[in-house]
mmCIF file of C-alpha atoms in Angstrom:
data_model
loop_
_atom_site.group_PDB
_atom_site.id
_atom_site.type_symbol
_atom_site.label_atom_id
_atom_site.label_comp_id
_atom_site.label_asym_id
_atom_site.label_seq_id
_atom_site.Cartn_x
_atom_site.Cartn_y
_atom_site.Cartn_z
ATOM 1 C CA UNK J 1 -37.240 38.388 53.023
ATOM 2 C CA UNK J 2 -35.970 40.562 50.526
ATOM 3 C CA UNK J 3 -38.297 39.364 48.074
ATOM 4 C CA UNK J 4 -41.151 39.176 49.863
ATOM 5 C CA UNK J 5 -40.628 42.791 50.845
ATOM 6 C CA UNK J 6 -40.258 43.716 47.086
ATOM 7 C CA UNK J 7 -44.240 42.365 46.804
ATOM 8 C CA UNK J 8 -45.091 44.243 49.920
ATOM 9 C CA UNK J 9 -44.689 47.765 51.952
ATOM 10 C CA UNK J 10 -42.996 46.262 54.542
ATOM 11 C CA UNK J 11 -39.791 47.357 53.211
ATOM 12 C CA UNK J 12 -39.958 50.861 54.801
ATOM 13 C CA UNK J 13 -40.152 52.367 57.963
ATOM 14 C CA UNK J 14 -41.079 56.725 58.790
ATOM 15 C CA UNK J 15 -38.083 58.929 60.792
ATOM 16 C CA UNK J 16 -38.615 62.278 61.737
ATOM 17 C CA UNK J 17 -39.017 64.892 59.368
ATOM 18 C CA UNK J 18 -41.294 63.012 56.966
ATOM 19 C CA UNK J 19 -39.003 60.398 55.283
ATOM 20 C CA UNK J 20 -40.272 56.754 54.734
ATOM 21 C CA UNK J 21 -36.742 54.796 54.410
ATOM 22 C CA UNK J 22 -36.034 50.895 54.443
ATOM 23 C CA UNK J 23 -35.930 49.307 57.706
ATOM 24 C CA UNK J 24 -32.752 48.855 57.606
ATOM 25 C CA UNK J 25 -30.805 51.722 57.105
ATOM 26 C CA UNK J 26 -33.657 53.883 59.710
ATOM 27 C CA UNK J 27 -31.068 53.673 62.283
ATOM 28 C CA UNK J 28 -28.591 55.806 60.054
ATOM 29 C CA UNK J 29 -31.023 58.615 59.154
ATOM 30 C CA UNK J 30 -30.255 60.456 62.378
ATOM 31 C CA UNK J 31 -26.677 61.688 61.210
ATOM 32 C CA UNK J 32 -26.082 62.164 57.405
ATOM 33 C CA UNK J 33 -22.754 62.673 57.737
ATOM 34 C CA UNK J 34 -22.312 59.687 59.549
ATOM 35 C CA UNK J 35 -24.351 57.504 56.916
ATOM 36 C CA UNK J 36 -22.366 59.496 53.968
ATOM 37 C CA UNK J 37 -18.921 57.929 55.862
ATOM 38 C CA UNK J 38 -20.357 54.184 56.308
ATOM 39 C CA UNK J 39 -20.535 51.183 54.514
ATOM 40 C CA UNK J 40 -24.377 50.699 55.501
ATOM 41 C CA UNK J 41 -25.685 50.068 52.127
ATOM 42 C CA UNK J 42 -22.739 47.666 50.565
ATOM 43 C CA UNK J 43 -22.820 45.698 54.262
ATOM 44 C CA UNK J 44 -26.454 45.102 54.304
ATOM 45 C CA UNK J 45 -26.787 44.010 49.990
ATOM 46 C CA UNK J 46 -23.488 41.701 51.030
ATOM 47 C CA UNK J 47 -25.166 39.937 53.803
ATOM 48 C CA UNK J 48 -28.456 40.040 52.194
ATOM 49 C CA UNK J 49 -29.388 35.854 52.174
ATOM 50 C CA UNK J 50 -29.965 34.456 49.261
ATOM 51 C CA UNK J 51 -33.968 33.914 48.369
ATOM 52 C CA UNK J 52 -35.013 30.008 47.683
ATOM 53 C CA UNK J 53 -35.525 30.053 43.817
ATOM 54 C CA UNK J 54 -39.116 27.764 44.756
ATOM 55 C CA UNK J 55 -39.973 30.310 47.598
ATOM 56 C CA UNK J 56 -39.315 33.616 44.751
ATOM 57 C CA UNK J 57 -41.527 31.381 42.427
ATOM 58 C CA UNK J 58 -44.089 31.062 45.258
ATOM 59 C CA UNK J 59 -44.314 34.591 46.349
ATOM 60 C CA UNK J 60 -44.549 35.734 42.618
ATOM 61 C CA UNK J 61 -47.372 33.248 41.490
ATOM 62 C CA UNK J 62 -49.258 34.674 45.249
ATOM 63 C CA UNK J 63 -49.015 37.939 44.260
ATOM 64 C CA UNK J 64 -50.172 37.476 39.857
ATOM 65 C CA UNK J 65 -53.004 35.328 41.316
ATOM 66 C CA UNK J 66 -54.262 38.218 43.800
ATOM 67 C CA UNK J 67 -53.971 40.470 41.081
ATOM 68 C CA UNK J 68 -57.062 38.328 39.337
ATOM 69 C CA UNK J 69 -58.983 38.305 42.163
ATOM 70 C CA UNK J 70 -59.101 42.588 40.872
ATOM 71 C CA UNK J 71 -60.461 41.510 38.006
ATOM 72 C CA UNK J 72 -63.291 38.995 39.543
ATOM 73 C CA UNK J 73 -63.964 41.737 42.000
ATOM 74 C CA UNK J 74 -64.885 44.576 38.849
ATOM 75 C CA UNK J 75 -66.296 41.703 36.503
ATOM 76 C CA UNK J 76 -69.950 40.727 36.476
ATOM 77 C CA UNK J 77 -70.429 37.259 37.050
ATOM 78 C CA UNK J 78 -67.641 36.837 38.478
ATOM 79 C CA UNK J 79 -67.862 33.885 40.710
ATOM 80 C CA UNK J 80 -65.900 31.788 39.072
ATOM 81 C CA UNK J 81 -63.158 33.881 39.247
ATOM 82 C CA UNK J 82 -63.539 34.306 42.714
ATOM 83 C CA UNK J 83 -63.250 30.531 42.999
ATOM 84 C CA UNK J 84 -60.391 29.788 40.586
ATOM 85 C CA UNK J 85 -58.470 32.445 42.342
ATOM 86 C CA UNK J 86 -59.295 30.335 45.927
ATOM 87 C CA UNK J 87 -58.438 27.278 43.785
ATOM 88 C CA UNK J 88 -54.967 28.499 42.546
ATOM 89 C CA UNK J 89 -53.584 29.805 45.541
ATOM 90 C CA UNK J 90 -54.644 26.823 47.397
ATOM 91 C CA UNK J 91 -52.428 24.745 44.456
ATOM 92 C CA UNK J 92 -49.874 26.558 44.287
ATOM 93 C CA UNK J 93 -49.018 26.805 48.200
ATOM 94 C CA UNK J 94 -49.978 22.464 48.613
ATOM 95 C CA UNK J 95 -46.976 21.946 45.309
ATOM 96 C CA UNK J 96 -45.043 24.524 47.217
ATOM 97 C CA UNK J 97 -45.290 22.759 50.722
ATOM 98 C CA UNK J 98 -45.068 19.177 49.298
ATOM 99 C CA UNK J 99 -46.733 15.799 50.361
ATOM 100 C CA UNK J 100 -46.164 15.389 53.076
ATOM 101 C CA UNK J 101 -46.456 18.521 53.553
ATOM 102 C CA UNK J 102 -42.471 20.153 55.221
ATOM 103 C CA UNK J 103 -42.831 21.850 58.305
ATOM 104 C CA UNK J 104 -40.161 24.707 57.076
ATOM 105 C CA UNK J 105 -42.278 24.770 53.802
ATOM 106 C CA UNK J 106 -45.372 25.430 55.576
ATOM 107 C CA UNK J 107 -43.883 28.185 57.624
ATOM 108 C CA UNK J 108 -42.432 30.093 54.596
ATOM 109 C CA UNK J 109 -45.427 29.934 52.655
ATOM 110 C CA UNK J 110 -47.565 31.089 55.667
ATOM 111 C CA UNK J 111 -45.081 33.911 56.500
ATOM 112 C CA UNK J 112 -45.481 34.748 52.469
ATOM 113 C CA UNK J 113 -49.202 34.757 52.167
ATOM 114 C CA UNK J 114 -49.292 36.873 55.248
ATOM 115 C CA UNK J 115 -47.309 39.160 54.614
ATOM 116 C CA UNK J 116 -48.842 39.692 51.093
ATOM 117 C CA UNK J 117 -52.316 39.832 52.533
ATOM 118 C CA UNK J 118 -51.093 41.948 55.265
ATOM 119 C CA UNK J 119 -50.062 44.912 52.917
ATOM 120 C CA UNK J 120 -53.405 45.161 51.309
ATOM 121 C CA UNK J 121 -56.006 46.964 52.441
ATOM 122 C CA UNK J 122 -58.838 45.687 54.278
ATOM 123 C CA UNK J 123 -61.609 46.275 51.544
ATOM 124 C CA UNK J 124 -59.191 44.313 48.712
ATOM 125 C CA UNK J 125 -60.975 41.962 47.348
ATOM 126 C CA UNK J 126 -58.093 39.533 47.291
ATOM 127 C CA UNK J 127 -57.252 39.784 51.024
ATOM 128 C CA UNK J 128 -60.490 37.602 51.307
ATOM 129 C CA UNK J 129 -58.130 35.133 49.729
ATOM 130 C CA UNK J 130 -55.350 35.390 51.382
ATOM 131 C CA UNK J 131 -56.736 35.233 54.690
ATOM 132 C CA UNK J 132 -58.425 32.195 54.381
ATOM 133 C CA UNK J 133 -54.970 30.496 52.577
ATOM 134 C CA UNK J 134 -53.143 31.763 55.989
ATOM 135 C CA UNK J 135 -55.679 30.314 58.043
ATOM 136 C CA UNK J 136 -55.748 26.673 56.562
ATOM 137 C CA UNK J 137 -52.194 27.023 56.675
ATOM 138 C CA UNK J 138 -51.795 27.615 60.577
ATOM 139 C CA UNK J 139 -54.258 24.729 60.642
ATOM 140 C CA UNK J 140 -51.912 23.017 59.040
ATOM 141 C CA UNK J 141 -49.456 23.878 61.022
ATOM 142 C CA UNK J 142 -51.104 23.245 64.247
ATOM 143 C CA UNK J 143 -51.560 18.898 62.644
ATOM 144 C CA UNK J 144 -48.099 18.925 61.902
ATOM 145 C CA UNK J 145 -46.727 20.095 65.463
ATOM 146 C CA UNK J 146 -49.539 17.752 66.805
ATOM 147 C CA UNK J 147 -48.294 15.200 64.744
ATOM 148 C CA UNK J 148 -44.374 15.408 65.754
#
Protein backbone atom coordinates (compact mmCIF):
# COMPACT_ATOMS: atom_id res chain seq x y z
CA UNK A 1 0.00 0.00 0.00
CA UNK A 2 2.75 2.18 0.49
CA UNK A 3 3.55 2.22 -3.01
CA UNK A 4 0.49 2.50 -4.41
CA UNK A 5 -0.10 5.53 -2.23
CA UNK A 6 3.24 7.06 -3.53
CA UNK A 7 1.31 6.98 -7.28
CA UNK A 8 -1.79 8.35 -5.71
CA UNK A 9 -3.32 11.12 -3.13
CA UNK A 10 -4.54 8.71 -1.01
CA UNK A 11 -1.69 9.09 1.22
CA UNK A 12 -3.16 12.10 3.13
CA UNK A 13 -5.94 12.92 5.11
CA UNK A 14 -7.21 17.10 6.32
CA UNK A 15 -7.27 17.90 10.47
CA UNK A 16 -8.41 21.00 11.70
CA UNK A 17 -6.68 24.04 11.09
CA UNK A 18 -5.89 23.42 7.42
CA UNK A 19 -3.19 20.66 7.46
CA UNK A 20 -3.37 17.72 4.91
CA UNK A 21 -1.14 14.95 6.83
CA UNK A 22 -0.72 11.08 6.04
CA UNK A 23 -3.37 8.90 7.23
CA UNK A 24 -1.54 7.59 9.52
CA UNK A 25 -0.10 9.83 11.80
CA UNK A 26 -3.87 12.14 11.64
CA UNK A 27 -4.60 10.68 14.91
CA UNK A 28 -1.42 12.42 16.47
CA UNK A 29 -2.04 15.93 15.08
CA UNK A 30 -4.34 16.78 17.97
CA UNK A 31 -1.43 17.15 20.62
CA UNK A 32 2.08 18.20 19.32
CA UNK A 33 3.61 17.66 22.29
CA UNK A 34 2.38 14.37 22.51
CA UNK A 35 3.50 13.44 18.81
CA UNK A 36 7.03 15.34 19.57
CA UNK A 37 7.35 12.51 22.69
CA UNK A 38 6.25 9.32 20.48
CA UNK A 39 7.70 6.92 18.38
CA UNK A 40 4.78 7.36 15.69
CA UNK A 41 6.90 7.83 12.72
CA UNK A 42 9.85 5.06 13.41
CA UNK A 43 6.74 2.49 14.53
CA UNK A 44 4.73 2.96 11.49
CA UNK A 45 8.17 2.91 8.65
CA UNK A 46 9.14 -0.41 10.97
CA UNK A 47 5.93 -2.15 10.44
CA UNK A 48 5.48 -0.79 7.07
CA UNK A 49 5.05 -4.44 4.86
CA UNK A 50 7.19 -4.99 2.44
CA UNK A 51 5.75 -4.18 -1.36
CA UNK A 52 5.81 -7.40 -3.89
CA UNK A 53 8.77 -6.42 -6.24
CA UNK A 54 6.05 -7.74 -9.39
CA UNK A 55 3.17 -5.69 -7.73
CA UNK A 56 5.86 -2.20 -7.51
CA UNK A 57 6.63 -3.19 -11.21
CA UNK A 58 2.86 -3.33 -11.90
CA UNK A 59 1.77 -0.18 -10.29
CA UNK A 60 4.75 1.71 -11.97
CA UNK A 61 4.19 0.42 -15.63
CA UNK A 62 -0.01 1.53 -14.71
CA UNK A 63 0.90 4.72 -13.88
CA UNK A 64 3.96 5.51 -17.19
CA UNK A 65 1.22 4.01 -19.43
CA UNK A 66 -1.59 6.57 -18.14
CA UNK A 67 0.81 9.15 -18.51
CA UNK A 68 0.61 8.37 -22.58
CA UNK A 69 -2.81 8.33 -22.66
CA UNK A 70 -1.86 12.63 -21.91
CA UNK A 71 -0.19 12.59 -24.82
CA UNK A 72 -2.98 10.73 -27.14
CA UNK A 73 -5.45 12.99 -25.46
CA UNK A 74 -3.36 16.56 -26.80
CA UNK A 75 -2.12 14.74 -30.10
CA UNK A 76 -4.09 14.88 -33.34
CA UNK A 77 -4.78 11.65 -34.63
CA UNK A 78 -4.44 10.17 -31.86
CA UNK A 79 -6.38 7.01 -31.93
CA UNK A 80 -3.91 4.82 -31.96
CA UNK A 81 -2.58 5.96 -28.98
CA UNK A 82 -5.70 5.77 -27.36
CA UNK A 83 -5.72 2.09 -28.31
CA UNK A 84 -2.13 1.07 -27.55
CA UNK A 85 -2.59 2.65 -24.22
CA UNK A 86 -6.01 0.18 -23.78
CA UNK A 87 -3.70 -2.49 -25.26
CA UNK A 88 -0.78 -2.08 -22.73
CA UNK A 89 -2.55 -1.86 -19.67
CA UNK A 90 -4.64 -4.73 -20.60
CA UNK A 91 -0.93 -6.71 -21.08
CA UNK A 92 0.58 -5.71 -18.52
CA UNK A 93 -2.23 -6.51 -15.77
CA UNK A 94 -3.04 -10.39 -17.84
CA UNK A 95 1.38 -11.06 -17.33
CA UNK A 96 0.80 -9.58 -13.94
CA UNK A 97 -2.24 -11.88 -12.97
CA UNK A 98 -0.87 -15.01 -14.77
CA UNK A 99 -2.62 -17.91 -16.72
CA UNK A 100 -4.58 -19.01 -15.04
CA UNK A 101 -5.18 -16.09 -13.93
CA UNK A 102 -4.42 -16.04 -9.38
CA UNK A 103 -7.23 -14.97 -7.50
CA UNK A 104 -4.78 -12.81 -5.02
CA UNK A 105 -3.20 -11.48 -8.33
CA UNK A 106 -6.39 -10.34 -9.63
CA UNK A 107 -7.33 -8.60 -6.46
CA UNK A 108 -4.03 -6.61 -6.19
CA UNK A 109 -4.04 -5.51 -9.59
CA UNK A 110 -7.75 -4.43 -9.33
CA UNK A 111 -7.13 -2.67 -5.97
CA UNK A 112 -3.99 -0.95 -8.04
CA UNK A 113 -5.77 0.18 -11.12
CA UNK A 114 -8.43 1.56 -8.88
CA UNK A 115 -6.85 3.27 -6.85
CA UNK A 116 -4.75 4.92 -9.66
CA UNK A 117 -7.86 5.75 -11.61
CA UNK A 118 -9.51 6.83 -8.52
CA UNK A 119 -7.03 9.79 -7.86
CA UNK A 120 -7.51 11.30 -11.23
CA UNK A 121 -9.91 13.50 -12.07
CA UNK A 122 -12.98 12.74 -13.81
CA UNK A 123 -12.22 14.63 -17.17
CA UNK A 124 -8.49 12.68 -17.40
CA UNK A 125 -8.29 11.27 -20.31
CA UNK A 126 -6.63 8.18 -18.92
CA UNK A 127 -9.30 7.42 -16.28
CA UNK A 128 -11.27 6.24 -19.45
CA UNK A 129 -8.62 3.57 -19.25
CA UNK A 130 -8.49 2.69 -16.14
CA UNK A 131 -12.01 2.26 -15.60
CA UNK A 132 -12.64 -0.04 -18.15
CA UNK A 133 -9.21 -2.25 -16.94
CA UNK A 134 -11.08 -2.28 -13.33
CA UNK A 135 -14.17 -3.33 -14.78
CA UNK A 136 -12.91 -6.42 -16.86
CA UNK A 137 -11.07 -7.13 -13.89
CA UNK A 138 -14.12 -7.48 -11.38
CA UNK A 139 -15.48 -9.49 -14.30
CA UNK A 140 -12.83 -11.44 -13.86
CA UNK A 141 -13.16 -11.74 -10.62
CA UNK A 142 -16.75 -12.52 -10.50
CA UNK A 143 -15.59 -16.13 -13.20
CA UNK A 144 -13.08 -16.94 -10.84
CA UNK A 145 -15.32 -16.96 -7.54
CA UNK A 146 -17.95 -18.63 -9.89
CA UNK A 147 -15.51 -20.95 -10.85
CA UNK A 148 -14.21 -22.08 -7.18
Amino acid sequence: MVLINGYTRFGMVDVPGDLEVPWWIAPHVRDFASLAKSSAVTEAQREAAEVEPALAALTQRLAQTAAVAHVAANVKGSEGFAAGVSATLAADIDEFCGTPPRPKHVNQAGLAVSLIAASLPANDPAKAALVSQAERLQNLRGKLSAAA
